[in-house]
CSV table of C-alpha atoms and ligand atoms in Angstrom, one decimal:
chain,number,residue,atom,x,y,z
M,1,UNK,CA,-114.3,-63.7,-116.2
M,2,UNK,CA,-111.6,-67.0,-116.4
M,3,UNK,CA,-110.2,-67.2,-113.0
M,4,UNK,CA,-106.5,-66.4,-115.0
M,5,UNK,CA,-108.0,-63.1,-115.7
M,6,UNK,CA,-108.3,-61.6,-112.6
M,7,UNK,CA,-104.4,-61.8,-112.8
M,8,UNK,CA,-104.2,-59.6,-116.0
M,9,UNK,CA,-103.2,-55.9,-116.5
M,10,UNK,CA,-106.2,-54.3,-117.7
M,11,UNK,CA,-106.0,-50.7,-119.5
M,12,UNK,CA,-108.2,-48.5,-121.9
M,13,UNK,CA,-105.1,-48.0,-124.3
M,14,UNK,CA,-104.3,-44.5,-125.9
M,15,UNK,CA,-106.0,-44.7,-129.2
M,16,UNK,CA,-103.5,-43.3,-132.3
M,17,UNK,CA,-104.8,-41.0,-135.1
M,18,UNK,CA,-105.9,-43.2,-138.1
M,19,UNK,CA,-102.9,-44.0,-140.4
M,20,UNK,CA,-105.5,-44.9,-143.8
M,21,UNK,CA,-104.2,-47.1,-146.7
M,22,UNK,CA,-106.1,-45.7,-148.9
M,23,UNK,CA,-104.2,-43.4,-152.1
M,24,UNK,CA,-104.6,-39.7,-152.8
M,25,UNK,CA,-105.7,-38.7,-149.4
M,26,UNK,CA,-104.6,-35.6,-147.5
M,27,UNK,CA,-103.9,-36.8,-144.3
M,28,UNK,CA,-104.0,-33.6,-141.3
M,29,UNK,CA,-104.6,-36.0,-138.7
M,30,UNK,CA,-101.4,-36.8,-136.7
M,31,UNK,CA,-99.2,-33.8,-136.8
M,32,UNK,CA,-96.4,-35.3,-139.2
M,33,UNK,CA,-94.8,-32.9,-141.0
M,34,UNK,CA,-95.7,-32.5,-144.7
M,35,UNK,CA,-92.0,-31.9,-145.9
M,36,UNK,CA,-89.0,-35.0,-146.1
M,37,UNK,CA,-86.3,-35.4,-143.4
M,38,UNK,CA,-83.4,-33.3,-144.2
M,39,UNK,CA,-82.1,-34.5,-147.8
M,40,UNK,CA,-79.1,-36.5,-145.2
M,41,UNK,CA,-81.1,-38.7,-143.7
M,42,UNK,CA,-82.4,-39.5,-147.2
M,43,UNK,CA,-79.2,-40.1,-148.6
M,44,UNK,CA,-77.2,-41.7,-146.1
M,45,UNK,CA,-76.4,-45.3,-147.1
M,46,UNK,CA,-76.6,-47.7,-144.1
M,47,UNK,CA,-74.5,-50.3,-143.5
M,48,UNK,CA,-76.6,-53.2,-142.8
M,49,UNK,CA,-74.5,-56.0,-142.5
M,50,UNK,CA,-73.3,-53.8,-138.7
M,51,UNK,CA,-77.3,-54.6,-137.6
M,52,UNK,CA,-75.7,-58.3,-137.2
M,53,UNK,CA,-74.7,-56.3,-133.4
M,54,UNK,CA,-76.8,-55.2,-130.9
M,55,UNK,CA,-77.3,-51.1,-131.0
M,56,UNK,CA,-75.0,-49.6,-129.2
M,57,UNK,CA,-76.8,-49.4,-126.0
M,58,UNK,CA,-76.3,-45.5,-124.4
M,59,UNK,CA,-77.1,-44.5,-128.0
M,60,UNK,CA,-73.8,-42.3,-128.1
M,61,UNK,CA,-73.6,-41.1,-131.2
M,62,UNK,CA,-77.0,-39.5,-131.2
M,63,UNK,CA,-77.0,-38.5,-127.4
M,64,UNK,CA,-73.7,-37.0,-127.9
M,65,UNK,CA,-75.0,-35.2,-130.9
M,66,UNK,CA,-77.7,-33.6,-129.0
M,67,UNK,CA,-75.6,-33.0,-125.9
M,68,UNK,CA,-73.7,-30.5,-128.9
M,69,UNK,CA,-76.7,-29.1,-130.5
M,70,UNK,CA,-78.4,-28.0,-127.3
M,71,UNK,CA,-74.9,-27.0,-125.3
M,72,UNK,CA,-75.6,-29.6,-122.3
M,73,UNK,CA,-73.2,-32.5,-121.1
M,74,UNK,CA,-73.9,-35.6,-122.3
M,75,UNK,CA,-74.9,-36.7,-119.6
M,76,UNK,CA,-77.7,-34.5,-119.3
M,77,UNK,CA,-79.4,-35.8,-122.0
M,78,UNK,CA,-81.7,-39.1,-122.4
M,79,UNK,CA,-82.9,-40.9,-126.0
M,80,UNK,CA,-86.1,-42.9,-126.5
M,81,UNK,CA,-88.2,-44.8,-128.7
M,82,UNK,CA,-90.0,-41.6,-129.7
M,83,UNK,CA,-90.9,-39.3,-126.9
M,84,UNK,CA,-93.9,-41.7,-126.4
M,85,UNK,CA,-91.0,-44.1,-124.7
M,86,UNK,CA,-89.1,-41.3,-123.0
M,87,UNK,CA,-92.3,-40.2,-121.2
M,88,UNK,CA,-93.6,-43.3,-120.1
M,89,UNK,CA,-90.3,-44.2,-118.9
M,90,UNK,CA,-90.2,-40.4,-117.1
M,91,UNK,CA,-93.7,-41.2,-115.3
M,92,UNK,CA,-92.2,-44.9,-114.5
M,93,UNK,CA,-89.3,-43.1,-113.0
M,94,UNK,CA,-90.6,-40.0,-111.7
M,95,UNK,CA,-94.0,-40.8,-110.5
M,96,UNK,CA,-93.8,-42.5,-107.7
M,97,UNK,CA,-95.7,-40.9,-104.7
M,98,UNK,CA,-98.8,-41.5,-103.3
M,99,UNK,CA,-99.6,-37.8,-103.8
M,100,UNK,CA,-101.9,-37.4,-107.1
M,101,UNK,CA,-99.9,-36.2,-110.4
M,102,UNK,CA,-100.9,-33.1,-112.1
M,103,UNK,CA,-101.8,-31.7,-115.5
M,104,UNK,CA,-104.2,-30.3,-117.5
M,105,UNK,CA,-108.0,-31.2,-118.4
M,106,UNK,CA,-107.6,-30.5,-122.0
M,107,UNK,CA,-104.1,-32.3,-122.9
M,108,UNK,CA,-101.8,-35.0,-124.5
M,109,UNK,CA,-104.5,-37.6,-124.3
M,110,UNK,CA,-101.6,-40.6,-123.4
M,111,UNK,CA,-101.1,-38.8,-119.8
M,112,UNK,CA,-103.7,-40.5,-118.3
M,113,UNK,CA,-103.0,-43.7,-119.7
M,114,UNK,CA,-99.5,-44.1,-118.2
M,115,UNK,CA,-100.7,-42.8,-115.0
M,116,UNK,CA,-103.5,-45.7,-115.4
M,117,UNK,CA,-100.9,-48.5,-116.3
M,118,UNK,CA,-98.4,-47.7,-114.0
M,119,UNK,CA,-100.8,-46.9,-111.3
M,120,UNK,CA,-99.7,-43.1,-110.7
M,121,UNK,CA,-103.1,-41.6,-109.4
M,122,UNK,CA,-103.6,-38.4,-111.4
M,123,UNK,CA,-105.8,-35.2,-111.0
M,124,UNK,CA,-106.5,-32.8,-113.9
M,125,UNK,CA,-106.6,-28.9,-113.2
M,126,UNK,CA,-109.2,-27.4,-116.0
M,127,UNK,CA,-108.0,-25.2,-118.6
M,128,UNK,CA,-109.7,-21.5,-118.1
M,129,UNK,CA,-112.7,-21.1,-121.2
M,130,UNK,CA,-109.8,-19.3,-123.4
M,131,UNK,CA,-107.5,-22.8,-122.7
M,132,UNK,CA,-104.9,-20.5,-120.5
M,133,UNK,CA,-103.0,-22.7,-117.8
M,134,UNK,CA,-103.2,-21.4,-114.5
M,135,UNK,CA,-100.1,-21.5,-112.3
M,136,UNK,CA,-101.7,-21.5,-109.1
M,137,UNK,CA,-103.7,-24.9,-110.1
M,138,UNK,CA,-100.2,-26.5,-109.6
M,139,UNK,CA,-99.2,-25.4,-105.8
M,140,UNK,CA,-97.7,-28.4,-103.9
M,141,UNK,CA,-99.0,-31.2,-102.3
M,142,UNK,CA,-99.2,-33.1,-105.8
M,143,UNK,CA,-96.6,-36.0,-106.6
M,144,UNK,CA,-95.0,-34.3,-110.1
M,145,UNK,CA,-96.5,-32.0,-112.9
M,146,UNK,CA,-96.7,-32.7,-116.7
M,147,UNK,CA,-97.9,-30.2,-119.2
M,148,UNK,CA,-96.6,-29.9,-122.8
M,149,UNK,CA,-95.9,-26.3,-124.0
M,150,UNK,CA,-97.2,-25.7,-126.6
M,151,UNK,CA,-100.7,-27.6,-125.6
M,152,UNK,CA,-102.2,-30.6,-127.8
M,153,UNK,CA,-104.5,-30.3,-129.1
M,154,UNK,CA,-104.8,-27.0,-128.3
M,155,UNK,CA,-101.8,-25.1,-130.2
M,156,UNK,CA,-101.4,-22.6,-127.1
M,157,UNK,CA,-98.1,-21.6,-125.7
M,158,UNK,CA,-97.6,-21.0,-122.1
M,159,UNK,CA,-94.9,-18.0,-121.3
M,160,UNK,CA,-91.7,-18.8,-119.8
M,161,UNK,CA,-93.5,-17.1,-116.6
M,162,UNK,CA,-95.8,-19.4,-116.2
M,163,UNK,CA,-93.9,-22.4,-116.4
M,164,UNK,CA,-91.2,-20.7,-113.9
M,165,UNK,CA,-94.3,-20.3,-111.8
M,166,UNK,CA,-95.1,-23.7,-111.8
M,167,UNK,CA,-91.4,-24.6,-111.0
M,168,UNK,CA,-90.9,-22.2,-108.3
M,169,UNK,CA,-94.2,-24.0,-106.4
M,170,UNK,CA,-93.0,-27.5,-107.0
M,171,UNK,CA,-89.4,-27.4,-106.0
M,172,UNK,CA,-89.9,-31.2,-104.1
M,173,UNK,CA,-91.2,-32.9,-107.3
M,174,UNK,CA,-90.6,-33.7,-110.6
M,175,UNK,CA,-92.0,-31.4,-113.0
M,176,UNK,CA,-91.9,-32.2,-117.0
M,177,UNK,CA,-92.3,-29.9,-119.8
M,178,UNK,CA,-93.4,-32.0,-123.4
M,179,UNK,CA,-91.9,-29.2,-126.0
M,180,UNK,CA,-93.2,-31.8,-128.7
M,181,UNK,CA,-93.9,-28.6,-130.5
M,182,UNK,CA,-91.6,-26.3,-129.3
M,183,UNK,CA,-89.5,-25.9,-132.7
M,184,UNK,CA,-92.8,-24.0,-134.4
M,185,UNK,CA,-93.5,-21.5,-131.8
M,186,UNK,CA,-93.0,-20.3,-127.6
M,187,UNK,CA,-90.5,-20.1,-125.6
M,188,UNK,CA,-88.2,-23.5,-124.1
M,189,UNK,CA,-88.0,-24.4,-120.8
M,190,UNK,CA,-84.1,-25.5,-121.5
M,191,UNK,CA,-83.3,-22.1,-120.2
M,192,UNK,CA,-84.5,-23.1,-117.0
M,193,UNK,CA,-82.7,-26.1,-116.7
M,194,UNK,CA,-79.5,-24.6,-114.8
M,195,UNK,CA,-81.8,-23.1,-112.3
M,196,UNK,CA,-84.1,-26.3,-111.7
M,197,UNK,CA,-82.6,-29.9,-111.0
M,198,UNK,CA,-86.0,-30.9,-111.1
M,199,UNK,CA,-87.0,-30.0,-114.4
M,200,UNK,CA,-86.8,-32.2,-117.4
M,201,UNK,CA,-87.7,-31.0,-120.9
M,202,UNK,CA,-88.9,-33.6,-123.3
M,203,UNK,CA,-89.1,-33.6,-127.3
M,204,UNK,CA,-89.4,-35.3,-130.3
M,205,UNK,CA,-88.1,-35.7,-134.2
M,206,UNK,CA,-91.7,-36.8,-135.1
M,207,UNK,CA,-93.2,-33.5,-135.8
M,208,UNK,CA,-90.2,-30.7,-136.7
M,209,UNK,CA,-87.5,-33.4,-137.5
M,210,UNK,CA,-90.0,-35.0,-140.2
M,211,UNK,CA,-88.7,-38.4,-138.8
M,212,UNK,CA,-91.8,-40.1,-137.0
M,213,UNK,CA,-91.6,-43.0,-138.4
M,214,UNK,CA,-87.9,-43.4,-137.4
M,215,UNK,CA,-89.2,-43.1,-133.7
M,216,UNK,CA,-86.9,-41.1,-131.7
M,217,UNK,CA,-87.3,-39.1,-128.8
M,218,UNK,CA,-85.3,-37.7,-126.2
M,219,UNK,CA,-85.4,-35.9,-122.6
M,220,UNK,CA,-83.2,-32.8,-121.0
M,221,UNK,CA,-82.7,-32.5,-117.3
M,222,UNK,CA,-79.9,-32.5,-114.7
M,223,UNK,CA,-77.5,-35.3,-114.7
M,224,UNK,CA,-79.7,-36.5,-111.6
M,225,UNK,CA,-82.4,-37.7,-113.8
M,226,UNK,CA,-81.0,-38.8,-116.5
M,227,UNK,CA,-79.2,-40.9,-114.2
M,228,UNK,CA,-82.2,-42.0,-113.1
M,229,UNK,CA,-84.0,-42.6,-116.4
M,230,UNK,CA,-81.0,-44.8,-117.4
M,231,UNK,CA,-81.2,-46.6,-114.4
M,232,UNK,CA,-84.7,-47.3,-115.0
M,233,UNK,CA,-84.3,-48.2,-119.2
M,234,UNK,CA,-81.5,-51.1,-118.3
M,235,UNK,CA,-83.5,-52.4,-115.9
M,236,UNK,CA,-86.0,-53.0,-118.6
M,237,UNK,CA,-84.5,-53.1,-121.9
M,238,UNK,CA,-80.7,-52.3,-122.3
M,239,UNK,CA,-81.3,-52.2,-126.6
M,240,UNK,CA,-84.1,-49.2,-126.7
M,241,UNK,CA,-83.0,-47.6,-130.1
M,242,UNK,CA,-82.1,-49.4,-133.4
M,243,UNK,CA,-79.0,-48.8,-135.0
M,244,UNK,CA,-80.8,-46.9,-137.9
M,245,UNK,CA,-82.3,-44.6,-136.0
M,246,UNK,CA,-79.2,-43.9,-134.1
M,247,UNK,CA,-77.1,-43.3,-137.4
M,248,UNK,CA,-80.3,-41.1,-139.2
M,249,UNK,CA,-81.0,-39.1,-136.0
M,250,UNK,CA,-77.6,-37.7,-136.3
M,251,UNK,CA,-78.0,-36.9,-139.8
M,252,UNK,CA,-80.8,-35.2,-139.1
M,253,UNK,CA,-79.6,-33.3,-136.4
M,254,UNK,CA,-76.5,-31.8,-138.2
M,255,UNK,CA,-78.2,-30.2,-141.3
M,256,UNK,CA,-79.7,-26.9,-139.1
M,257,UNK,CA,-80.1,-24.9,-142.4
M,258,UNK,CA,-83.2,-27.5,-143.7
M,259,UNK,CA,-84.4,-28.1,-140.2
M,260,UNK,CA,-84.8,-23.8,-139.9
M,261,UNK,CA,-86.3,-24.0,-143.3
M,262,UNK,CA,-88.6,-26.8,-143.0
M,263,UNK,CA,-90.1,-24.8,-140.0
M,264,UNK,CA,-90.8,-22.0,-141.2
M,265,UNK,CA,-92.3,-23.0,-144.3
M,266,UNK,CA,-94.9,-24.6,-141.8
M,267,UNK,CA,-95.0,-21.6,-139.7
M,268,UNK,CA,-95.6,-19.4,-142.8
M,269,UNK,CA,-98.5,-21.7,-144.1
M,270,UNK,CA,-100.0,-22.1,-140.7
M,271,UNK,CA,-100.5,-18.3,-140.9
M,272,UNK,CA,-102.1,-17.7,-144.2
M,273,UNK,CA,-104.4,-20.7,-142.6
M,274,UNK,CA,-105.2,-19.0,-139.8
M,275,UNK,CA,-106.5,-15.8,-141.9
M,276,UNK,CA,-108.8,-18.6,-144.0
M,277,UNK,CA,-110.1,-19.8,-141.0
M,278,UNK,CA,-111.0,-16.4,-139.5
M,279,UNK,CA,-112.6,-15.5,-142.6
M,280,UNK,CA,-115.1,-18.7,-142.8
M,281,UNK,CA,-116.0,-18.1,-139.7
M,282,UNK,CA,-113.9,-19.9,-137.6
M,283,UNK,CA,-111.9,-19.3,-134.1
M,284,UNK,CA,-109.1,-20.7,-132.9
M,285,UNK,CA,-106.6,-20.3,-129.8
M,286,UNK,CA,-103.4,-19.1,-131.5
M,287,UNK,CA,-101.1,-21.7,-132.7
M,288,UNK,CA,-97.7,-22.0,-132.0
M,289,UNK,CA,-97.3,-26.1,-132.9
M,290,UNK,CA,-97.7,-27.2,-136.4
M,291,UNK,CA,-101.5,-27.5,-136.0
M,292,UNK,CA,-104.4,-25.1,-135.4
M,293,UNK,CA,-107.7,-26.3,-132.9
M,294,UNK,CA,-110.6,-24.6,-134.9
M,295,UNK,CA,-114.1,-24.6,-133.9
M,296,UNK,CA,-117.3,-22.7,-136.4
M,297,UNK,CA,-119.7,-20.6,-135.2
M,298,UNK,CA,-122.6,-22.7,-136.5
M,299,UNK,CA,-121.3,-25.8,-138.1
M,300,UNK,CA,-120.4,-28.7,-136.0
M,301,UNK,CA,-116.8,-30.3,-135.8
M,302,UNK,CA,-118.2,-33.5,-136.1
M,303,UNK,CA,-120.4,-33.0,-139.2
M,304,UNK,CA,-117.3,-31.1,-140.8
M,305,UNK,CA,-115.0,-33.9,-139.3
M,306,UNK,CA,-117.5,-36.4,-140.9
M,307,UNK,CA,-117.7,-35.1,-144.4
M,308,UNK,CA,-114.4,-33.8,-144.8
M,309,UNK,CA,-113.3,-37.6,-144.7
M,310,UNK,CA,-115.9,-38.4,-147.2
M,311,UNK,CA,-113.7,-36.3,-149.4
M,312,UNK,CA,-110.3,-38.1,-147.7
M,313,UNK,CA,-109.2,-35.6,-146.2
M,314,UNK,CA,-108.4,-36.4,-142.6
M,315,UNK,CA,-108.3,-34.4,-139.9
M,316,UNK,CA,-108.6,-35.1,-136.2
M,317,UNK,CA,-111.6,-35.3,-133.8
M,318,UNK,CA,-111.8,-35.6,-130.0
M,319,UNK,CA,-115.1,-36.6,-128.6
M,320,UNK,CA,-114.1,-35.2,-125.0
M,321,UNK,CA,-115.8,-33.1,-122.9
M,322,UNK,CA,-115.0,-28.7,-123.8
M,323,UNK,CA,-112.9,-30.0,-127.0
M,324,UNK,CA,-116.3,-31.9,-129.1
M,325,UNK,CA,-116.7,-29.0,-130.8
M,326,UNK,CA,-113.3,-28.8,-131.8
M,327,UNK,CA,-110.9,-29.9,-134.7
M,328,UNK,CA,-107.7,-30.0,-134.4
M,329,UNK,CA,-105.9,-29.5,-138.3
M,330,UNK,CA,-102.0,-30.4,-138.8
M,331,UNK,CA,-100.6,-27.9,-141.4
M,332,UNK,CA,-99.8,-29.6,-144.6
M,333,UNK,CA,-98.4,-28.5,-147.8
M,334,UNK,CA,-99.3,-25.2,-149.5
M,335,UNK,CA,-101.4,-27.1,-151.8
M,336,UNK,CA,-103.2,-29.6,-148.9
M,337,UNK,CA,-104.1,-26.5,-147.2
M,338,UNK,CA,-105.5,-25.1,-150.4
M,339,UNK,CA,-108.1,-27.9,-150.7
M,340,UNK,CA,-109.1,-28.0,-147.3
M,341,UNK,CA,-110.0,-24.3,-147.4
M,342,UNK,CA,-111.7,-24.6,-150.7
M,343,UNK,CA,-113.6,-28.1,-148.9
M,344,UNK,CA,-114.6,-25.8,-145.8
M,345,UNK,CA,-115.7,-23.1,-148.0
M,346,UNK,CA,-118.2,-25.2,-149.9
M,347,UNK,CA,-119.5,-27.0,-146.5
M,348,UNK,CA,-120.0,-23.9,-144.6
Y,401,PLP,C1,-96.7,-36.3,-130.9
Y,401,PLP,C2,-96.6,-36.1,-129.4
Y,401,PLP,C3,-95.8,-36.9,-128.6
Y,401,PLP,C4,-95.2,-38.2,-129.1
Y,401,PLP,O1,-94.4,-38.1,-130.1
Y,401,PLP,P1,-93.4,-39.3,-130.6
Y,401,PLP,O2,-93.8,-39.5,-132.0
Y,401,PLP,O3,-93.7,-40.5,-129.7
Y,401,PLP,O4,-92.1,-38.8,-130.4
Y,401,PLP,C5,-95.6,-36.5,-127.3
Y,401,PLP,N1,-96.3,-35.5,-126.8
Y,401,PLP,C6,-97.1,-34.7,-127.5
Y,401,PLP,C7,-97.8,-33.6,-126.8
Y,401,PLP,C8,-97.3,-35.0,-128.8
Y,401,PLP,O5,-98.2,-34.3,-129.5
């Protein structure tokens, strides 16, 4: 090594589901939804000659948008850069004991990164074999919990029991709940939020709000955190979301009737895909996200992973430890779904 580089920040970085450039390919790889944003965000003509300003820096127009849609004070709620930003900006905030973080073996793979850049030491508390999170893995003497409900990549929803549990034991620590998939399936955390100060509920518009490329995310909690996430975000980067994103996140939030739709179009496929699955031969923890984790009985998830992108279609592989036989499959159109079953049929 060059003497300088003893003085750089080193990190394995989170590695993103391939985006390929290629045409005609039926991508089930990163959990984006297969349907548009809501026909307003479409439409809505921007006025760029206003990106001459700076954003408007608290965002207001979307924050106060949500504040309405979820029935919280505004200043209860937080916006980020995708809910990427608002977490990492949540373990920069929130993390900061010398006691050991906690979540899950089997999980949002980016946890363990943030904990690694910021320095947060981490433990992970194993899954049981049918991927059920126990609450008594998460008794105090840790330095925060984080465990998104429904699981990636594992589709599984956790009751509202068990994450009460796991509030109840960590009343002197910060305990975060990633409903990136909430919208398709289990039951919210936000119902807990007047009974915990400690509590903050993250989501996204990437996966239910069709928007991922507009990257917006955005955390619930007590005034006390958000408080303390804002102090955190000017202390680092006043200017966080782009005007567009700020004018189109609103859009998006006020057309309910599409949103409602979109979902349950997903839902609806997801469950005819389920039946296919069963009926090849695969199993599958029950999905309540926009994805299913499959593994077969006697073909491998990587050969199938392998030749399924032969034929461009892309789905997701983890080569981790319990998961390796696993795939995880976003839900796609009617018709994607189609020729992945009729792909899987032929293979198996
Ligand atoms: C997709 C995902 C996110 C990140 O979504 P953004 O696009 O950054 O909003 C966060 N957590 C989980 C569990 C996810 O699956």
């Amino acid at each position: 090594m060059r003497p300088w580089e003893y003085n750089i920040r080193k990190v394995v970085p989170y590695t993103p589901g391939e985006q390929p450039k290629e045409a005609g390919v039926i991508k089930l790889n990163t959990n984006e939804n297969p349907y548009p944003p809501s026909p307003g965000v479409v439409e809505k003509k921007e006025n760029l000659e206003q990106l001459r300003l700076y954003s408007d820096p608290t965002a207001g127009e979307l924050v106060r948008a949500l504040a309405g849609y979820h029935g919280l004070d505004e200043d209860q709620v937080f916006v980020g850069v995708g809910s990427d930003d608002v977490l990492a900006m949540s373990f920069l905030t929130f993390f900061n004991s010398d006691k050991p973080i906690l979540f899950p073996d089997i999980t949002y793979s980016f946890y363990d990164v943030w904990a690694d850049l910021f320095r947060i030491p981490y433990e992970t508390r194993p899954l049981d074999t049918s991927f059920e999170l126990n609450p008594s893995d998460y008794e105090a003497g840790n330095g925060g919990v984080i465990f998104p409900n429904p699981n990636a990549p594992t589709g599984l929803a956790a009751g509202l029991d068990v994450v009460r549990d796991v509030l109840e034991h960590n009343r002197d620590v910060i305990v975060i709940i990633d409903e990136a998939y909430i919208d398709f399936g289990g039951e919210s955390a936000l119902t807990l939020l007047q009974d915990y100060e400690n509590l903050l509920v993250v989501r996204t518009f990437s996966k239910s709000r069709s928007l991922a490329g507009l990257r917006i995310g955005y955390a619930m909690g007590s005034t006390r955190l958000i408080k303390a996430l804002n102090d955190v975000k000017y202390s680092y980067n006043s200017y966080t979301m782009n005007t567009p994103s700020i004018v189109l996140g609103v859009e998006s939030v006020k057309d309910e009737a599409y949103f409602r739709d979109t979902i349950a179009r997903v839902v609806r496929t997801r469950e005819w895909f389920e039946q296919e699955l069963t009926r090849l031969g695969f199993s599958y923890p029950r999905s309540s996200a926009n994805f299913v984790f499959a593994t077969h009985e006697s073909v491998p998830a990587k050969e199938i992973f392998e030749a399924a992108k032969k034929e461009k279609i892309y789905v997701r592989y983890f080569d981790k430890p319990r998961i390796d036989n696993y795939l995880r499959i976003t839900i796609g159109t009617d018709e994607d779904m189609r020729t992945l079953v009729s792909f899987l049929g032929k293979i198996i």
